Each structure stands twice: as C-alpha cells, then as structure tokens.
Amino acid sequence: MSVQYTNLKNKGSRHCAFCKYWNDRVDTHIKHKSRDVWEYEPFATEYCQKRRLPTHGISTCPKYECKINM
C-alpha cells in the first residue's frame, strides 16, 4: 500500500479521495497529518456517485466537491 500527501488548499488537489461523491463513508482511505496536509491511498477504489463507476482515489473530475470542511 502506497500513500501520497496533498495540501487541500492547493486548487490542483482535487482528488476523488477527498470528494463528497466518492463512497468512502468512514474515510478509511484518508488521514489528517497536519494543518492543511492530508495523507491518502491513491489506488484505493470506491464507487463515485456522480460518474456511477468505481474510481481510484488519485483520479480527478470536474464534478469534484471537497468533503473536508476547511
């Protein structure tokens, strides 16, 4: 299992792992590390409610809406 880190304040960090439509209900694939830095599993697969298909956590989409309150 590999992990990656991202800063959610960066507009380029629109990964599915942090989207409210990605069906990771208990946030098992993301972990808060420090102030704005988050760790996530890029190749974890969950169902996307908008695209209606399984997607990887590292994927991106124009329908992205962040599920983390900043």
mmCIF file of N, CA and C in Angstrom:
data_model
loop_
_atom_site.group_PDB
_atom_site.id
_atom_site.type_symbol
_atom_site.label_atom_id
_atom_site.label_comp_id
_atom_site.label_asym_id
_atom_site.label_seq_id
_atom_site.Cartn_x
_atom_site.Cartn_y
_atom_site.Cartn_z
ATOM 1 N N MET A 1 0.841 -1.177 0.000
ATOM 2 C CA MET A 1 0.000 0.000 0.000
ATOM 3 C C MET A 1 0.885 1.237 0.000
ATOM 4 N N SER A 2 0.745 2.041 -1.021
ATOM 5 C CA SER A 2 1.488 3.291 -1.071
ATOM 6 C C SER A 2 0.561 4.432 -0.666
ATOM 7 N N VAL A 3 1.131 5.470 -0.125
ATOM 8 C CA VAL A 3 0.345 6.639 0.261
ATOM 9 C C VAL A 3 0.958 7.873 -0.375
ATOM 10 N N GLN A 4 0.145 8.900 -0.543
ATOM 11 C CA GLN A 4 0.609 10.181 -1.043
ATOM 12 C C GLN A 4 0.083 11.263 -0.115
ATOM 13 N N TYR A 5 0.702 12.424 -0.194
ATOM 14 C CA TYR A 5 0.319 13.559 0.641
ATOM 15 C C TYR A 5 -0.160 14.692 -0.251
ATOM 16 N N THR A 6 -1.107 15.470 0.236
ATOM 17 C CA THR A 6 -1.608 16.608 -0.520
ATOM 18 C C THR A 6 -2.026 17.729 0.428
ATOM 19 N N ASN A 7 -1.975 18.937 -0.075
ATOM 20 C CA ASN A 7 -2.449 20.107 0.653
ATOM 21 C C ASN A 7 -3.791 20.490 0.031
ATOM 22 N N LEU A 8 -4.869 20.380 0.779
ATOM 23 C CA LEU A 8 -6.198 20.624 0.231
ATOM 24 C C LEU A 8 -6.456 22.081 -0.125
ATOM 25 N N LYS A 9 -5.629 22.991 0.354
ATOM 26 C CA LYS A 9 -5.793 24.412 -0.021
ATOM 27 C C LYS A 9 -5.259 24.676 -1.428
ATOM 28 N N ASN A 10 -4.477 23.742 -1.958
ATOM 29 C CA ASN A 10 -3.964 23.835 -3.317
ATOM 30 C C ASN A 10 -5.092 23.491 -4.279
ATOM 31 N N LYS A 11 -5.440 24.381 -5.180
ATOM 32 C CA LYS A 11 -6.552 24.170 -6.110
ATOM 33 C C LYS A 11 -6.332 22.963 -7.028
ATOM 34 N N GLY A 12 -5.090 22.527 -7.188
ATOM 35 C CA GLY A 12 -4.793 21.370 -8.029
ATOM 36 C C GLY A 12 -5.012 20.047 -7.320
ATOM 37 N N SER A 13 -5.331 20.094 -6.044
ATOM 38 C CA SER A 13 -5.535 18.873 -5.250
ATOM 39 C C SER A 13 -7.011 18.494 -5.218
ATOM 40 N N ARG A 14 -7.539 18.168 -6.362
ATOM 41 C CA ARG A 14 -8.951 17.816 -6.465
ATOM 42 C C ARG A 14 -9.097 16.309 -6.689
ATOM 43 N N HIS A 15 -8.489 15.526 -5.810
ATOM 44 C CA HIS A 15 -8.503 14.076 -5.962
ATOM 45 C C HIS A 15 -9.801 13.472 -5.434
ATOM 46 N N CYS A 16 -10.251 12.418 -6.087
ATOM 47 C CA CYS A 16 -11.506 11.757 -5.711
ATOM 48 C C CYS A 16 -11.531 11.323 -4.248
ATOM 49 N N ALA A 17 -10.399 10.983 -3.678
ATOM 50 C CA ALA A 17 -10.355 10.536 -2.280
ATOM 51 C C ALA A 17 -10.935 11.580 -1.329
ATOM 52 N N PHE A 18 -10.943 12.855 -1.731
ATOM 53 C CA PHE A 18 -11.444 13.932 -0.876
ATOM 54 C C PHE A 18 -12.779 14.499 -1.356
ATOM 55 N N CYS A 19 -13.401 13.841 -2.310
ATOM 56 C CA CYS A 19 -14.671 14.308 -2.875
ATOM 57 C C CYS A 19 -15.851 13.708 -2.116
ATOM 58 N N LYS A 20 -16.887 14.514 -1.933
ATOM 59 C CA LYS A 20 -18.053 14.031 -1.190
ATOM 60 C C LYS A 20 -18.853 12.991 -1.971
ATOM 61 N N TYR A 21 -18.612 12.849 -3.263
ATOM 62 C CA TYR A 21 -19.328 11.857 -4.071
ATOM 63 C C TYR A 21 -18.603 10.512 -4.129
ATOM 64 N N TRP A 22 -17.379 10.460 -3.614
ATOM 65 C CA TRP A 22 -16.607 9.217 -3.588
ATOM 66 C C TRP A 22 -17.064 8.443 -2.363
ATOM 67 N N ASN A 23 -17.519 7.246 -2.527
ATOM 68 C CA ASN A 23 -18.226 6.498 -1.476
ATOM 69 C C ASN A 23 -17.301 5.861 -0.438
ATOM 70 N N ASP A 24 -16.519 6.682 0.241
ATOM 71 C CA ASP A 24 -15.670 6.235 1.353
ATOM 72 C C ASP A 24 -16.323 6.773 2.622
ATOM 73 N N ARG A 25 -17.378 6.141 3.060
ATOM 74 C CA ARG A 25 -18.247 6.682 4.111
ATOM 75 C C ARG A 25 -17.565 6.950 5.436
ATOM 76 N N VAL A 26 -16.619 6.125 5.836
ATOM 77 C CA VAL A 26 -15.952 6.347 7.121
ATOM 78 C C VAL A 26 -14.523 6.855 6.936
ATOM 79 N N ASP A 27 -14.213 7.342 5.752
ATOM 80 C CA ASP A 27 -12.898 7.937 5.447
ATOM 81 C C ASP A 27 -11.734 7.006 5.784
ATOM 82 N N THR A 28 -11.819 5.764 5.354
ATOM 83 C CA THR A 28 -10.768 4.788 5.626
ATOM 84 C C THR A 28 -9.522 5.008 4.776
ATOM 85 N N HIS A 29 -9.649 5.752 3.671
ATOM 86 C CA HIS A 29 -8.523 5.929 2.753
ATOM 87 C C HIS A 29 -7.835 7.284 2.879
ATOM 88 N N ILE A 30 -8.277 8.111 3.821
ATOM 89 C CA ILE A 30 -7.633 9.411 4.039
ATOM 90 C C ILE A 30 -7.312 9.571 5.518
ATOM 91 N N LYS A 31 -6.291 10.381 5.790
ATOM 92 C CA LYS A 31 -5.878 10.613 7.170
ATOM 93 C C LYS A 31 -5.283 12.018 7.288
ATOM 94 N N HIS A 32 -5.729 12.769 8.271
ATOM 95 C CA HIS A 32 -5.215 14.122 8.501
ATOM 96 C C HIS A 32 -3.836 14.030 9.146
ATOM 97 N N LYS A 33 -2.852 14.706 8.585
ATOM 98 C CA LYS A 33 -1.480 14.656 9.102
ATOM 99 C C LYS A 33 -1.103 15.918 9.870
ATOM 100 N N SER A 34 -1.351 17.063 9.302
ATOM 101 C CA SER A 34 -1.066 18.334 9.968
ATOM 102 C C SER A 34 -1.973 19.397 9.363
ATOM 103 N N ARG A 35 -1.884 20.579 9.839
ATOM 104 C CA ARG A 35 -2.770 21.682 9.491
ATOM 105 C C ARG A 35 -3.529 21.538 8.161
ATOM 106 N N ASP A 36 -2.863 21.634 7.039
ATOM 107 C CA ASP A 36 -3.513 21.523 5.729
ATOM 108 C C ASP A 36 -3.068 20.282 4.952
ATOM 109 N N VAL A 37 -2.250 19.460 5.536
ATOM 110 C CA VAL A 37 -1.690 18.299 4.829
ATOM 111 C C VAL A 37 -2.474 17.035 5.181
ATOM 112 N N TRP A 38 -2.833 16.307 4.139
ATOM 113 C CA TRP A 38 -3.576 15.063 4.283
ATOM 114 C C TRP A 38 -2.841 13.936 3.570
ATOM 115 N N GLU A 39 -2.974 12.743 4.106
ATOM 116 C CA GLU A 39 -2.413 11.525 3.509
ATOM 117 C C GLU A 39 -3.585 10.752 2.899
ATOM 118 N N TYR A 40 -3.365 10.153 1.740
ATOM 119 C CA TYR A 40 -4.417 9.339 1.139
ATOM 120 C C TYR A 40 -3.820 8.183 0.352
ATOM 121 N N GLU A 41 -4.648 7.168 0.105
ATOM 122 C CA GLU A 41 -4.251 5.998 -0.667
ATOM 123 C C GLU A 41 -4.660 6.234 -2.124
ATOM 124 N N PRO A 42 -3.705 6.498 -3.012
ATOM 125 C CA PRO A 42 -4.043 6.890 -4.376
ATOM 126 C C PRO A 42 -4.709 5.791 -5.205
ATOM 127 N N PHE A 43 -4.451 4.539 -4.895
ATOM 128 C CA PHE A 43 -5.012 3.466 -5.723
ATOM 129 C C PHE A 43 -6.147 2.711 -5.044
ATOM 130 N N ALA A 44 -6.650 3.265 -3.929
ATOM 131 C CA ALA A 44 -7.856 2.701 -3.310
ATOM 132 C C ALA A 44 -9.016 2.965 -4.269
ATOM 133 N N THR A 45 -9.924 2.023 -4.373
ATOM 134 C CA THR A 45 -11.043 2.149 -5.301
ATOM 135 C C THR A 45 -12.360 2.174 -4.540
ATOM 136 N N GLU A 46 -13.184 3.172 -4.854
ATOM 137 C CA GLU A 46 -14.529 3.290 -4.296
ATOM 138 C C GLU A 46 -15.469 3.729 -5.416
ATOM 139 N N TYR A 47 -16.751 3.586 -5.191
ATOM 140 C CA TYR A 47 -17.766 3.946 -6.172
ATOM 141 C C TYR A 47 -18.021 5.462 -6.150
ATOM 142 N N CYS A 48 -18.065 6.066 -7.318
ATOM 143 C CA CYS A 48 -18.372 7.500 -7.449
ATOM 144 C C CYS A 48 -19.859 7.656 -7.758
ATOM 145 N N GLN A 49 -20.559 8.435 -6.935
ATOM 146 C CA GLN A 49 -21.991 8.626 -7.113
ATOM 147 C C GLN A 49 -22.336 9.502 -8.313
ATOM 148 N N LYS A 50 -21.421 10.351 -8.750
ATOM 149 C CA LYS A 50 -21.671 11.220 -9.905
ATOM 150 C C LYS A 50 -21.349 10.514 -11.228
ATOM 151 N N ARG A 51 -20.208 9.835 -11.266
ATOM 152 C CA ARG A 51 -19.787 9.168 -12.500
ATOM 153 C C ARG A 51 -20.414 7.780 -12.640
ATOM 154 N N ARG A 52 -20.910 7.257 -11.514
ATOM 155 C CA ARG A 52 -21.561 5.944 -11.460
ATOM 156 C C ARG A 52 -20.648 4.803 -11.900
ATOM 157 N N LEU A 53 -19.413 4.856 -11.396
ATOM 158 C CA LEU A 53 -18.460 3.782 -11.629
ATOM 159 C C LEU A 53 -17.357 3.840 -10.597
ATOM 160 N N PRO A 54 -16.653 2.736 -10.402
ATOM 161 C CA PRO A 54 -15.549 2.733 -9.430
ATOM 162 C C PRO A 54 -14.393 3.616 -9.917
ATOM 163 N N THR A 55 -13.824 4.401 -9.012
ATOM 164 C CA THR A 55 -12.690 5.260 -9.364
ATOM 165 C C THR A 55 -11.600 5.149 -8.308
ATOM 166 N N HIS A 56 -10.375 5.465 -8.712
ATOM 167 C CA HIS A 56 -9.236 5.481 -7.786
ATOM 168 C C HIS A 56 -9.213 6.799 -7.023
ATOM 169 N N GLY A 57 -8.618 6.774 -5.851
ATOM 170 C CA GLY A 57 -8.516 7.972 -5.023
ATOM 171 C C GLY A 57 -7.731 9.097 -5.663
ATOM 172 N N ILE A 58 -6.805 8.756 -6.554
ATOM 173 C CA ILE A 58 -5.967 9.770 -7.201
ATOM 174 C C ILE A 58 -6.646 10.399 -8.424
ATOM 175 N N SER A 59 -7.756 9.824 -8.866
ATOM 176 C CA SER A 59 -8.458 10.355 -10.035
ATOM 177 C C SER A 59 -8.978 11.762 -9.754
ATOM 178 N N THR A 60 -9.256 12.502 -10.821
ATOM 179 C CA THR A 60 -9.830 13.841 -10.701
ATOM 180 C C THR A 60 -11.058 13.935 -11.594
ATOM 181 N N CYS A 61 -11.888 14.949 -11.335
ATOM 182 C CA CYS A 61 -13.147 15.072 -12.062
ATOM 183 C C CYS A 61 -13.637 16.517 -11.961
ATOM 184 N N PRO A 62 -14.299 17.045 -12.995
ATOM 185 C CA PRO A 62 -14.823 18.415 -12.916
ATOM 186 C C PRO A 62 -16.003 18.550 -11.949
ATOM 187 N N LYS A 63 -16.581 17.440 -11.499
ATOM 188 C CA LYS A 63 -17.709 17.476 -10.573
ATOM 189 C C LYS A 63 -17.261 17.407 -9.109
ATOM 190 N N TYR A 64 -15.964 17.539 -8.877
ATOM 191 C CA TYR A 64 -15.379 17.440 -7.536
ATOM 192 C C TYR A 64 -15.960 18.473 -6.578
ATOM 193 N N GLU A 65 -16.330 18.010 -5.368
ATOM 194 C CA GLU A 65 -16.715 18.884 -4.261
ATOM 195 C C GLU A 65 -16.043 18.325 -3.012
ATOM 196 N N CYS A 66 -15.223 19.113 -2.363
ATOM 197 C CA CYS A 66 -14.448 18.658 -1.215
ATOM 198 C C CYS A 66 -15.354 18.306 -0.036
ATOM 199 N N LYS A 67 -15.113 17.134 0.563
ATOM 200 C CA LYS A 67 -15.912 16.714 1.720
ATOM 201 C C LYS A 67 -15.293 17.148 3.046
ATOM 202 N N ILE A 68 -14.096 17.748 3.000
ATOM 203 C CA ILE A 68 -13.423 18.224 4.203
ATOM 204 C C ILE A 68 -13.772 19.695 4.406
ATOM 205 N N ASN A 69 -14.286 20.039 5.568
ATOM 206 C CA ASN A 69 -14.578 21.435 5.885
ATOM 207 C C ASN A 69 -13.288 22.137 6.272
ATOM 208 N N MET A 70 -12.942 23.167 5.558
ATOM 209 C CA MET A 70 -11.700 23.897 5.813
ATOM 210 C C MET A 70 -12.004 25.184 6.547
#
